Coordinates of C-alpha atoms in Angstrom, one line a residue:
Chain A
X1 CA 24.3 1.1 -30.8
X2 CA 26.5 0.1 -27.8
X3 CA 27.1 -2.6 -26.6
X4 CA 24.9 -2.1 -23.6
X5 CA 21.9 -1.3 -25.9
X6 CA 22.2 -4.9 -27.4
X7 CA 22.3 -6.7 -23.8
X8 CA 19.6 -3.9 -23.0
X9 CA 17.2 -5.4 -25.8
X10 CA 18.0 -8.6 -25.4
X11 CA 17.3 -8.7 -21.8
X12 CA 13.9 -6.4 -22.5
X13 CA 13.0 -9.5 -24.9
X14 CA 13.7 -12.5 -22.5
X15 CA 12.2 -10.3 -19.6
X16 CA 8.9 -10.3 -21.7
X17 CA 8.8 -14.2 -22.8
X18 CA 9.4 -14.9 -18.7
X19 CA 5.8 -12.7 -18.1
X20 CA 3.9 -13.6 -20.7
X21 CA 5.2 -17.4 -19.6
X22 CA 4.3 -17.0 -16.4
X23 CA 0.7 -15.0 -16.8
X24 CA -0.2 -17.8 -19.2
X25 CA 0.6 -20.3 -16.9
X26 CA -1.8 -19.2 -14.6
X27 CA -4.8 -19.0 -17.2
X28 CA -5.7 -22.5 -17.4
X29 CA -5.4 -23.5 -13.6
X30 CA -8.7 -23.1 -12.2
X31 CA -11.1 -24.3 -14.9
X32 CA -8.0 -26.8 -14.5
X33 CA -9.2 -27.3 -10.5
X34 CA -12.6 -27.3 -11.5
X35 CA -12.0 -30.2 -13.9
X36 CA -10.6 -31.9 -11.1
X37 CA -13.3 -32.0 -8.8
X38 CA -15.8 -33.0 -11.5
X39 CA -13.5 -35.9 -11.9
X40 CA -14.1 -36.8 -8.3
X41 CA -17.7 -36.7 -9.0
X42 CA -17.4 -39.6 -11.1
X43 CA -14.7 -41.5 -9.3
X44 CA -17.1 -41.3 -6.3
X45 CA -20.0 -42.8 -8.5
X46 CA -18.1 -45.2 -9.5
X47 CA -16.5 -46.6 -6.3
X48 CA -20.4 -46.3 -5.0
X49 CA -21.7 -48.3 -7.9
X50 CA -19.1 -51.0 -7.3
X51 CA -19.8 -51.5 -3.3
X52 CA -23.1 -51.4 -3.0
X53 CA -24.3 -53.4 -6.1
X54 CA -21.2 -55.6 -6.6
X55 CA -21.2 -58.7 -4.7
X56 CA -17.4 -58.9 -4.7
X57 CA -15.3 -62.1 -5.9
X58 CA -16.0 -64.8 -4.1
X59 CA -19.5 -63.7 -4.1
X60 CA -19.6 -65.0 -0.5
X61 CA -16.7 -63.4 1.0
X62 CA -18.2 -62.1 3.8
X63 CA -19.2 -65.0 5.8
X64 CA -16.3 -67.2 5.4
X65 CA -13.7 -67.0 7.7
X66 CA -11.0 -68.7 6.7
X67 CA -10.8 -65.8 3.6
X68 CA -8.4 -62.7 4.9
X69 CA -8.4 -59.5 2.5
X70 CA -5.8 -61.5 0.6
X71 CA -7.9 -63.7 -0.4
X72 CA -10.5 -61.6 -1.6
X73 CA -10.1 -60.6 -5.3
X74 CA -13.1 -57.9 -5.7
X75 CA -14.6 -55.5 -3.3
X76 CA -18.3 -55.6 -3.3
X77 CA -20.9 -55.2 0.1
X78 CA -24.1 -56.5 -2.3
X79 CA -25.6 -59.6 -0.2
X80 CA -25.2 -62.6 -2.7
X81 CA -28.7 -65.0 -4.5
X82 CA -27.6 -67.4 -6.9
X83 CA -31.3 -66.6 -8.6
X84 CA -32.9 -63.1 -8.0
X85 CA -30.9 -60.4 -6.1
X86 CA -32.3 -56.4 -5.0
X87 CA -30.6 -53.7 -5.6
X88 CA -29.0 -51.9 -2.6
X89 CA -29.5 -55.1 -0.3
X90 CA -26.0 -55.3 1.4
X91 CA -24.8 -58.6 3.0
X92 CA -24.3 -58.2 7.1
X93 CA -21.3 -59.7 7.0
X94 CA -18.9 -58.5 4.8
X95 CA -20.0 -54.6 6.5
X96 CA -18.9 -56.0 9.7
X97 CA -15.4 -57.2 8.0
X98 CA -15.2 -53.4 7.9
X99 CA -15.4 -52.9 11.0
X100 CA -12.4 -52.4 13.8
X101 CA -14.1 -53.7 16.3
X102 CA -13.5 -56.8 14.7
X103 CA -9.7 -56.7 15.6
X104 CA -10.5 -57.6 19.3
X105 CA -12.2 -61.2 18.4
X106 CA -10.6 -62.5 15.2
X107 CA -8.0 -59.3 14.0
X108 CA -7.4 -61.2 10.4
X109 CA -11.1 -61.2 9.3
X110 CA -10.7 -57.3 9.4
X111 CA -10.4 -55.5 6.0
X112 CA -7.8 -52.7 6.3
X113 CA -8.6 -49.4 4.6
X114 CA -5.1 -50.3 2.3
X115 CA -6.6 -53.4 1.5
X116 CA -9.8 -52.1 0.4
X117 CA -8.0 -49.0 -1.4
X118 CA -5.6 -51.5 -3.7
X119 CA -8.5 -54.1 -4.1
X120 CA -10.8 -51.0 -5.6
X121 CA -7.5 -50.1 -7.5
X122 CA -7.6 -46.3 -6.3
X123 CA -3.7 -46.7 -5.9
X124 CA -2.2 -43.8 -4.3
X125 CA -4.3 -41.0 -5.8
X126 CA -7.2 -40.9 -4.3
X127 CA -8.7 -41.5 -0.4
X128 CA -12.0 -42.4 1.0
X129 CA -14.2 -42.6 3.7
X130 CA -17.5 -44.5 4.3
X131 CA -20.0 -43.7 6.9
X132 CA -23.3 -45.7 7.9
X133 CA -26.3 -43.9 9.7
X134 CA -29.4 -45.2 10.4
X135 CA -32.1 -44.3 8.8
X136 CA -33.5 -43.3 12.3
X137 CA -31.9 -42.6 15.4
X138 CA -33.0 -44.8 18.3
X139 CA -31.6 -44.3 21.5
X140 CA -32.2 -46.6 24.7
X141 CA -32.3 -46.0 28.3
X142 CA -32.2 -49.1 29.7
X143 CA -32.4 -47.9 33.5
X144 CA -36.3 -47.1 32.3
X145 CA -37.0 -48.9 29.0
X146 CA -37.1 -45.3 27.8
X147 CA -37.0 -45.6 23.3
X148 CA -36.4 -42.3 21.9
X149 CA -37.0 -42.2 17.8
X150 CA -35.3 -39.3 16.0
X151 CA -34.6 -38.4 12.5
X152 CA -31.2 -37.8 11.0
X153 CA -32.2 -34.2 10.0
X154 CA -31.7 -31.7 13.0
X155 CA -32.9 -34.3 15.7
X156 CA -36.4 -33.7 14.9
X157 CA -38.8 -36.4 16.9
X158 CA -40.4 -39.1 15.0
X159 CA -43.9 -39.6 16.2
X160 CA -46.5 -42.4 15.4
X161 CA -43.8 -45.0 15.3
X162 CA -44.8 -48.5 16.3
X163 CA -42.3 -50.3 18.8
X164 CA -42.1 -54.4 19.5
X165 CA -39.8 -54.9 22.2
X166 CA -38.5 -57.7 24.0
X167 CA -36.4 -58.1 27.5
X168 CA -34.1 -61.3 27.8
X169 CA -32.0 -61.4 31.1
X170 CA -30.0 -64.1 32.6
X171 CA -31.5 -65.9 35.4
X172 CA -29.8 -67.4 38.2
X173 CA -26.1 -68.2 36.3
X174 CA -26.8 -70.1 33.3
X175 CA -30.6 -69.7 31.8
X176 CA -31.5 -67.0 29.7
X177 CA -35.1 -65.9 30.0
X178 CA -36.9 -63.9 27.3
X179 CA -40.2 -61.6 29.0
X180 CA -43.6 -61.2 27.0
X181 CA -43.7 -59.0 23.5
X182 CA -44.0 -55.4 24.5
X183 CA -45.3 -52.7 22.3
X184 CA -45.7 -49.2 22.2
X185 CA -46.2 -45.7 19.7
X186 CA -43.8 -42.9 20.1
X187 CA -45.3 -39.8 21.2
X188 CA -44.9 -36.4 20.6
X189 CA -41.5 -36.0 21.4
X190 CA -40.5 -39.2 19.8
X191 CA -40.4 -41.6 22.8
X192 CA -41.8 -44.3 24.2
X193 CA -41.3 -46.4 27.7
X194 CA -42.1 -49.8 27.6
X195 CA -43.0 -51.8 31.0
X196 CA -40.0 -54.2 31.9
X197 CA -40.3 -53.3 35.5
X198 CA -40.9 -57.7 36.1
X199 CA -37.2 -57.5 35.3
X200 CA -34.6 -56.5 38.3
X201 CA -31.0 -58.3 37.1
X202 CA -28.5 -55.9 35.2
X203 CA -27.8 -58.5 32.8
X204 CA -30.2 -58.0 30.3
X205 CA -30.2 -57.2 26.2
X206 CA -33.0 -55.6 24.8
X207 CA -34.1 -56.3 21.1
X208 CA -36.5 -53.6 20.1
X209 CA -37.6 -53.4 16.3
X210 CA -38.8 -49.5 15.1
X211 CA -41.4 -49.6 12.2
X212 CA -42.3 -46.3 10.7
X213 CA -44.1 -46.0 7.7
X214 CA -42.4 -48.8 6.1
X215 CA -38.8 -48.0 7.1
X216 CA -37.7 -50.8 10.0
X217 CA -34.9 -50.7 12.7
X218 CA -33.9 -53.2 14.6
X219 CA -31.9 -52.1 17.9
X220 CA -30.2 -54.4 20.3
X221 CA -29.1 -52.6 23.5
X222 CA -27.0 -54.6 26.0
X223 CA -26.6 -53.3 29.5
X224 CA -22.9 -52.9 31.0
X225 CA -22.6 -56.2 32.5
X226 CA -23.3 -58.0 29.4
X227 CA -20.2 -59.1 27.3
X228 CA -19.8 -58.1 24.1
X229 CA -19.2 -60.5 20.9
X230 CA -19.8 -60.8 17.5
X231 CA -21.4 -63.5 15.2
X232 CA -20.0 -64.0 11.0
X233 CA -21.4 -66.5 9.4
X234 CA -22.1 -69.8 11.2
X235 CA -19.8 -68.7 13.6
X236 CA -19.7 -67.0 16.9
X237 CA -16.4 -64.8 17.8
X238 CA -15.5 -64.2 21.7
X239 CA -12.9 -62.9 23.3
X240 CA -10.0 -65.3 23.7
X241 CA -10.0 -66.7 27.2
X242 CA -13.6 -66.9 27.2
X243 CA -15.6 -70.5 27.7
X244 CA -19.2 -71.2 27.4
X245 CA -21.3 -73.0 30.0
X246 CA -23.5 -73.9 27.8
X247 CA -23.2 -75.9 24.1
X248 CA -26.6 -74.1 23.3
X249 CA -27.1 -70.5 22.9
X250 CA -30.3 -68.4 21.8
X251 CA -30.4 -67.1 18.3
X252 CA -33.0 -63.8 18.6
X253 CA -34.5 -63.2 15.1
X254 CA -37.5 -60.6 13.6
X255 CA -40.3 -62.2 11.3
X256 CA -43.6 -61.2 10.8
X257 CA -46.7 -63.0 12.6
X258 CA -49.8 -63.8 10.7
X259 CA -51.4 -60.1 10.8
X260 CA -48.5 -58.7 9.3
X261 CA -46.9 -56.9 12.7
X262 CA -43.3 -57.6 13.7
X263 CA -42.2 -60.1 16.4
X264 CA -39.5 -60.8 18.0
X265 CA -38.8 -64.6 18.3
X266 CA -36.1 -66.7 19.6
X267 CA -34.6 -70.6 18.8
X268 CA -32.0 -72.6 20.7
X269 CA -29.4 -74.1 18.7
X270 CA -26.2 -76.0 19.5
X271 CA -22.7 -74.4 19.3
X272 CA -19.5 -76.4 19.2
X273 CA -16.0 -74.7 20.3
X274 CA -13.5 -74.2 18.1
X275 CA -10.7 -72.7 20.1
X276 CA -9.1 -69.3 20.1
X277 CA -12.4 -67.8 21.4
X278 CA -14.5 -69.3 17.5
X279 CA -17.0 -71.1 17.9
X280 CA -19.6 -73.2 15.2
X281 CA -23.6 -72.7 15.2
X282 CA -24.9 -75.5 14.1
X283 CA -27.2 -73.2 12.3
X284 CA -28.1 -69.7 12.0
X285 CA -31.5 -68.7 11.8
X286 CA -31.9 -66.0 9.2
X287 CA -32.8 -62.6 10.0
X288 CA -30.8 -63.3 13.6
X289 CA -30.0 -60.3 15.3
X290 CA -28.5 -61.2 18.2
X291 CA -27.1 -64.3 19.9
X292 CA -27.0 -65.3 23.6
X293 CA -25.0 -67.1 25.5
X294 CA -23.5 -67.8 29.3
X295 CA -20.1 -67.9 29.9
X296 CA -19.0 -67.8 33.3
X297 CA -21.9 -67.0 34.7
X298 CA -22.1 -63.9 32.5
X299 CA -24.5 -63.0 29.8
X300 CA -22.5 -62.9 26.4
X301 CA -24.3 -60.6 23.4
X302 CA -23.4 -61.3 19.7
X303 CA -24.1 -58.9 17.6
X304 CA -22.9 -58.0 13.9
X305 CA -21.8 -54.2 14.8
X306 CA -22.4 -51.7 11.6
X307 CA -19.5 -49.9 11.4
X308 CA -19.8 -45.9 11.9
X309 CA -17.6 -45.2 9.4
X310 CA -14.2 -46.7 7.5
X311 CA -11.9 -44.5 6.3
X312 CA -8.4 -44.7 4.5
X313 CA -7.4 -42.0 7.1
X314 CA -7.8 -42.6 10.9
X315 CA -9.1 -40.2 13.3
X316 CA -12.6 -38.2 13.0
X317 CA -11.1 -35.4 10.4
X318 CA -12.8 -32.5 8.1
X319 CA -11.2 -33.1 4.3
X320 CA -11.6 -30.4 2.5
X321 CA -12.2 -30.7 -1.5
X322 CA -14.0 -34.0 -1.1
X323 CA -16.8 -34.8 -3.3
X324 CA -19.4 -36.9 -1.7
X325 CA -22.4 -39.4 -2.6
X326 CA -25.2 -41.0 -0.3
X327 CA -27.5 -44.1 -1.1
X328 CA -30.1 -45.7 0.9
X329 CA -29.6 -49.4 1.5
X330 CA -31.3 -52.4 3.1
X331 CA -28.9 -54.3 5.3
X332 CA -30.0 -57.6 7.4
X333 CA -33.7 -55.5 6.7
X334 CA -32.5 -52.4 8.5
X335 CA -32.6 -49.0 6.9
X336 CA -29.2 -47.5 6.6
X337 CA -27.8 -44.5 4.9
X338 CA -24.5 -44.7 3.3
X339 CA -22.7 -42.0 2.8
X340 CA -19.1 -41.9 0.7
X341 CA -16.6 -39.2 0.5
X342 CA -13.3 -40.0 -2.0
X343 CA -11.2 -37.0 -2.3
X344 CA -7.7 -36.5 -4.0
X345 CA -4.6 -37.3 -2.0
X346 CA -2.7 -34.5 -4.1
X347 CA -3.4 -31.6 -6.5
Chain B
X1 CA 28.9 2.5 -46.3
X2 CA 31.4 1.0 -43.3
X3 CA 29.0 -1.0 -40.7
X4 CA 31.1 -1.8 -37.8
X5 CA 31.3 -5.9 -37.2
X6 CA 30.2 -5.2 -33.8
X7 CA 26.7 -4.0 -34.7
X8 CA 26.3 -6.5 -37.4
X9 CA 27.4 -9.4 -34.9
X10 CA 24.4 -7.8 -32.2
X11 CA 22.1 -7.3 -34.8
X12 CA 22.4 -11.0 -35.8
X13 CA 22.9 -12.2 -32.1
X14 CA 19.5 -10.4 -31.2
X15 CA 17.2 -12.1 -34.3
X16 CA 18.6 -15.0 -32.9
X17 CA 17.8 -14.2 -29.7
X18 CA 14.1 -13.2 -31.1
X19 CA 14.0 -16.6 -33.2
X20 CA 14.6 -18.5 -29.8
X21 CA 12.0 -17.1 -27.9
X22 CA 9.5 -17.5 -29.9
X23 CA 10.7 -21.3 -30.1
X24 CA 11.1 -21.5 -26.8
X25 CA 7.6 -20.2 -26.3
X26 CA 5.9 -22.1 -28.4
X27 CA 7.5 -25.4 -26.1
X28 CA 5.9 -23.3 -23.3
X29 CA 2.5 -23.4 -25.0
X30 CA 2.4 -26.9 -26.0
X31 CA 3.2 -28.5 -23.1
X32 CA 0.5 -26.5 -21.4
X33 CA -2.0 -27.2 -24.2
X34 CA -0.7 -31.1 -23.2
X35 CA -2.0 -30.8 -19.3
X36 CA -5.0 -29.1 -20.3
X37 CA -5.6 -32.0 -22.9
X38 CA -4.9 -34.1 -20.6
X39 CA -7.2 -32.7 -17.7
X40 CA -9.7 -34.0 -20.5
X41 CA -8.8 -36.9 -21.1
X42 CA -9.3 -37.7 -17.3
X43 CA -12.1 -36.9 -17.9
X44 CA -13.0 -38.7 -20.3
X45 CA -12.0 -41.9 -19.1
X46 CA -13.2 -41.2 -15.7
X47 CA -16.9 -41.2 -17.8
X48 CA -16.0 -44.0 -19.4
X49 CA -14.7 -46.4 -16.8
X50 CA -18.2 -45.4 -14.4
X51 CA -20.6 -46.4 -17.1
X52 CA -18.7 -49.4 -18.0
X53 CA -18.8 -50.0 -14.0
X54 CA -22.6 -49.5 -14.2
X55 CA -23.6 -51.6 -17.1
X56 CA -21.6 -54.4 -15.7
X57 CA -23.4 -54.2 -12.2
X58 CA -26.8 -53.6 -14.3
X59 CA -26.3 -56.8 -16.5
X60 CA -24.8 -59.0 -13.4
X61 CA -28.0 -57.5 -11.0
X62 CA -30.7 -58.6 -14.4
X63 CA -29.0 -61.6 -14.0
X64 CA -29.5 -61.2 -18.0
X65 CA -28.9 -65.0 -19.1
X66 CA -30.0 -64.8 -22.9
X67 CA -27.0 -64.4 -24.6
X68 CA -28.1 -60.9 -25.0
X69 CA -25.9 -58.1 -24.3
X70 CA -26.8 -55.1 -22.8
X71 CA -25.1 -51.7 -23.2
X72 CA -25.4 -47.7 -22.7
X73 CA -24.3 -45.1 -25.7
X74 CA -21.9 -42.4 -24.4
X75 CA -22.4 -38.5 -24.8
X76 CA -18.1 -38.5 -25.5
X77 CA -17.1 -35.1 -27.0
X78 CA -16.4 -35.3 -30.9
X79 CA -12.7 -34.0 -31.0
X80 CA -10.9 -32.4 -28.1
X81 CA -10.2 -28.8 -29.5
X82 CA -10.2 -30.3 -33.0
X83 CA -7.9 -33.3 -32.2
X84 CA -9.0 -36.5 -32.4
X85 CA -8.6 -39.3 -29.5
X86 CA -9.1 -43.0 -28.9
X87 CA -10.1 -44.9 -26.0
X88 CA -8.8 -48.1 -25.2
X89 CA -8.6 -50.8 -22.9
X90 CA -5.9 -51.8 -20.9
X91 CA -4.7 -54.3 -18.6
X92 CA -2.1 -52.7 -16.6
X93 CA 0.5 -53.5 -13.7
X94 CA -1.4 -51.4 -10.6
X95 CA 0.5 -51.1 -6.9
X96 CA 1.9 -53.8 -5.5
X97 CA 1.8 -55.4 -8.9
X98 CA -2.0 -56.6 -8.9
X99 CA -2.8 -56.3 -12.5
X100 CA -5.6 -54.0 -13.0
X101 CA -8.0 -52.5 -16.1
X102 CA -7.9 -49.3 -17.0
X103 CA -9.5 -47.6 -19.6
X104 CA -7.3 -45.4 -21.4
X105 CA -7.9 -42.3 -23.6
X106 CA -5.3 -40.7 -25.9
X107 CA -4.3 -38.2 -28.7
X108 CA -4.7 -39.9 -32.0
X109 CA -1.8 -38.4 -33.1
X110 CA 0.6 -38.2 -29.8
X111 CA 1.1 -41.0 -27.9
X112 CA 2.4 -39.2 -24.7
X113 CA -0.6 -37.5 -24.2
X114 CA -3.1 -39.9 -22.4
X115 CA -5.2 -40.4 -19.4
X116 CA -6.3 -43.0 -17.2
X117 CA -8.7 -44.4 -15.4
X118 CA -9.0 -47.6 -13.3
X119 CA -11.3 -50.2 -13.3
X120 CA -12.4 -51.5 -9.8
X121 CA -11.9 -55.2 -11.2
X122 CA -8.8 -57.2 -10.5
X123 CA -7.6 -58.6 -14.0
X124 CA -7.0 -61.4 -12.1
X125 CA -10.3 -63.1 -11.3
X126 CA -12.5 -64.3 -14.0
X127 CA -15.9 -63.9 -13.1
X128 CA -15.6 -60.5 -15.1
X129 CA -13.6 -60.4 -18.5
X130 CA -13.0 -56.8 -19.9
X131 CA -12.4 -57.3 -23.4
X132 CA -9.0 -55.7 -23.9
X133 CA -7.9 -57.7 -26.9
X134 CA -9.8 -58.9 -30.2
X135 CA -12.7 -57.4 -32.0
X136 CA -16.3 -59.2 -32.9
X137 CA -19.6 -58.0 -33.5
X138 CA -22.7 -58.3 -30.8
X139 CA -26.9 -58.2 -31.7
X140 CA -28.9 -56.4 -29.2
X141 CA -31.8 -57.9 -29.1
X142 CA -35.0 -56.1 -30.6
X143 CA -32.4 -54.4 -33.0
X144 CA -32.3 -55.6 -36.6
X145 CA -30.3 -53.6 -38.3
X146 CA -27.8 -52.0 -35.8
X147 CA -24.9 -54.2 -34.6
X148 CA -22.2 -53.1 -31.8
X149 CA -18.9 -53.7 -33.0
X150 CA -16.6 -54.0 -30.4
X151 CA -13.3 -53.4 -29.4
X152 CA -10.8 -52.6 -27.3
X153 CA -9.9 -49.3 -29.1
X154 CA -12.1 -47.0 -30.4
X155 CA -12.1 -43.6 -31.6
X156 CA -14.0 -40.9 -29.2
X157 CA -17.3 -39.1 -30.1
X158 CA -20.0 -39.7 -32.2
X159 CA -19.0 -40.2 -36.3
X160 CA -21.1 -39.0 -38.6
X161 CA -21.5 -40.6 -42.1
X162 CA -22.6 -38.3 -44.8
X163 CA -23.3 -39.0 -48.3
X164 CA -21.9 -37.2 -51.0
X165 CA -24.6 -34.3 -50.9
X166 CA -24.0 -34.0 -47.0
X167 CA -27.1 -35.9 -46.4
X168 CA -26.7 -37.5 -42.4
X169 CA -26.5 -41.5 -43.8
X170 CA -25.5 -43.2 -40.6
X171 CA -24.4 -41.9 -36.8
X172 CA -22.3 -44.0 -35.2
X173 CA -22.2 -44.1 -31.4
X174 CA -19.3 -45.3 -28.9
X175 CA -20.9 -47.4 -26.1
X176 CA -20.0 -49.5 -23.3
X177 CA -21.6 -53.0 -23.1
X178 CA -21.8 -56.2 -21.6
X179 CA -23.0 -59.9 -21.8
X180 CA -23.7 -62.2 -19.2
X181 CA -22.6 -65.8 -20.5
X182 CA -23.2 -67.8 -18.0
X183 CA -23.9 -67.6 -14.0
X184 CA -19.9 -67.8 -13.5
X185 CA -18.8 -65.5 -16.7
X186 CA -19.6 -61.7 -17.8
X187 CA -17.4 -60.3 -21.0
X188 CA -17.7 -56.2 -20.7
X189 CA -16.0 -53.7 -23.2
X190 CA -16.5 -51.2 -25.2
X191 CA -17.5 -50.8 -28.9
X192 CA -19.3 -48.6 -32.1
X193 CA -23.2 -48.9 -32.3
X194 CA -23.6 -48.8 -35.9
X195 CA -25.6 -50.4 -39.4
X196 CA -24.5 -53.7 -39.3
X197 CA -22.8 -54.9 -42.8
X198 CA -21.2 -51.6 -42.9

């Protein structure tokens, strides 16, 4: 043989271990990809099982404020009992730490997305998103006290629903005046108008609480003249800059009347200023919706805002190849859907 | 008969060439037979680490004061393609250098080849204690003669205990459990469910 023949066969034999190299390298990578997203699967369970049913450390994060996401050693949204607790019960106010809106009253009470992604130690392999939904859509008109009751799935009406409703406008610059319970059934195409016309200011919030077979709403729509705020806690956030006229404001809570129905009831309390746009209830009637107040001859709303949807991405985006699980939970005794997507930040 | 040197030196350069190869692609085959092994070990720890996650939220919900510990046997594969593997619990430096737990499986025989999983638990708050170090034995209550020994390593899958005809004696199950002490303190972890005394 010649010397070619040699460097022939020689390159012939490492020309053969490069394919078969290569063309087994390719075998195992989809069941490979497969395995992957069945991993998701359970990474999703398990951040699911550990926000919704975990209280968090400290149990009662959510409500104080002087705790910032450093403070907070374990992630959990379950509402705290030092005795019994329910499963899928999720505290008010550690869901509204997740929400942005937050930033424009008190911006260190807001739980960044990094935060939440080191405190459930997902590091820097995996993302997430959360999204809330009601259980059912209720939209208000309040030009014509038009309720509208839809279900998640494909807009379909919801008919038969019972509706307790109540108007509370400011009169004159300083008292806030609640009108008579109103109530009403959905019809056919899901709505309902309820008779406020004895009310002609723009100021005005209405609290309007859905029942339908068992599953309860609570809505509290604010007309566009009515400043917004939020409550946490004992404590009521404004806008900095903002003063009260009054040191009482009007805590608006749901409870049931002797027959069983839903009302819609409302307390006075007295609030002390803080500073820096906080401010102290003296007390916080439970089940509270909403809180009013006057500033300024202005009606001020204070509500604790469910976020739409938290994610450790911004922006409303598609991601592909994420795996996603939804549970049903009860917070402040509002049906919600939660829905959680966790997908892998590389392949 | 003359051979010329030449020949004999390409003849001998070209087994060598052969022997190589077939080294060199047996490298190529293990250290794919490592990522799929690994793939599986994710896996297996991702199982783990949810039902451990689960049986601690169960126990904390039952708010089980009784001294009683609660746990969950795992359906873990025997062997992964006849190689045997442990899983084990870690506490490990996480980003930005919060410790962390972690429940990590591995090769029995090769260290390198593990997996891991994280635990959604800061190591450094104590209302939850993951039982990475020491070993002990639990009663379940309503069980006499079973026992769970725990942990922090185990080996993976169920073991079977014959006799010396082959007769099934014993089956021994890996399983995650937990205890509620107190109102303040839950110990979680992993163990064997077996005959106790044995």
């Amino acid at each position: 043989m010649h010397m070619y023949e040699y460097l022939f066969t020689a390159i012939l034999i490492i020309a053969i271990l490069v394919a078969s190299s290569m063309m087994v390298m390719t075998f195992p990578k989809s069941p490979s990809n497969v395995s992957e997203r069945e991993q998701l699967k359970e990474v999703a369970q398990k951040i699911m099982t550990q926000l919704l049913l975990s209280p968090g450390e400290p149990p009662e994060w959510g409500s104080d404020i002087t705790l910032n996401a450093s403070g907070i050693v374990m992630l959990g949204l379950a509402a705290y009992s030092y005795t019994t607790r329910e499963a899928y019960v999720l505290d008010p106010d550690k869901v509204l730490r997740l929400n942005s809106l937050l930033q424009n009253f008190k911006p260190a009470l807001y739980i960044q997305p990094q935060d939440a992604i080191h405190l459930l130690n997902l590091g820097n392999d995996y993302g997430f998103k959360i999204e809330f939904y009601p259980a059912l859509n209720v939209t208000v008109d309040l030009d014509n006290y038009k309720v509208k009751v839809t279900s998640n799935y494909n807009g379909l009406p919801i008919v038969g629903a019972n509706l307790v409703a109540r108007l509370y406008y400011l009169e004159g610059s300083s008292q806030i005046v609640g009108t008579q319970l109103k109530t009403g059934i959905t019809d056919y195409a899901g709505e309902c108008i309820l008779n406020f016309s004895e009310v002609s200011t723009d100021k005005k919030v209405l609290t309007l609480v859905v029942e339908y077979f068992g599953i309860q709403i609570t809505t509290v729509v604010a007309s566009q003249n009515v400043i917004d705020a939020c409550f946490l806690g004992n404590y009521l956030l404004l806008n900095s800059g903002l003063s009260l006229s009054e040191n009482n404001v009007l805590e608006i809570y749901i409870t049931k009347d002797g027959e069983g129905q839903f009302t819609i009831k409302d307390i006075a309390y007295s609030i002390a200023e803080m500073g820096n746009g906080q401010c102290q209830l003296s007390y916080i009637e439970p089940s509270t919706k909403a809180i009013l107040a006057v500033a300024n001859d202005n009606l001020i709303c204070a509500l604790k805002i469910i976020p739409e949807s938290y994610a450790s991405i911004g922006g409303d985006v598609f991601i592909p190849f994420a795996y996603s699980v939804e549970r049903t939970v009860s917070i402040d005794n509002t049906l919600w859907i939660v829905r959680l997507y966790v997908w892998r930040m590389s392949w | 008969m003359d051979v010329p040197l030449k020949h004999v030196i390409g003849t001998i350069a070209l087994i060598g060439l052969v022997i190589a190869v077939s080294l060199s692609y047996s490298i190529i085959t293990s250290s794919m037979e490592a990522d799929i092994l690994k793939q599986q070990l994710k896996q297996i720890s991702e199982y783990v680490a949810l039902n451990l996650v689960e049986v601690i939220s169960l126990i904390n919900f039952a708010n089980f004061i009784n001294n009683q510990p609660m746990m969950k046997i795992l359906n873990l594969p025997s062997d992964l393609g006849g190689k045997a593997y442990t899983i084990k619990l870690i506490k490990v430096n996480g980003a930005n250098q919060i410790q962390e737990y972690c429940v990590q499986s591995q090769l029995a025989t090769r260290n390198d080849v593990y997996a891991r999983s994280s635990i959604p638990i800061d190591a450094a708050q104590n209302q939850i204690v993951i039982m990475v170090n020491g070993t002990g034995t639990l009663q379940v209550r309503g069980e006499e003669a079973k026992i769970i020994e725990y942990s922090s390593v185990v080996y993976g899958g169920t073991q079977e205990i014959r006799d010396e005809s082959g007769q099934l004696v014993e089956q021994r199950f890996v399983v995650v459990w937990g205890l509620k002490v107190n109102y303040t303190l839950t110990y979680a972890g992993i163990g064997v469910w077996k005959l106790g005394g044995s």
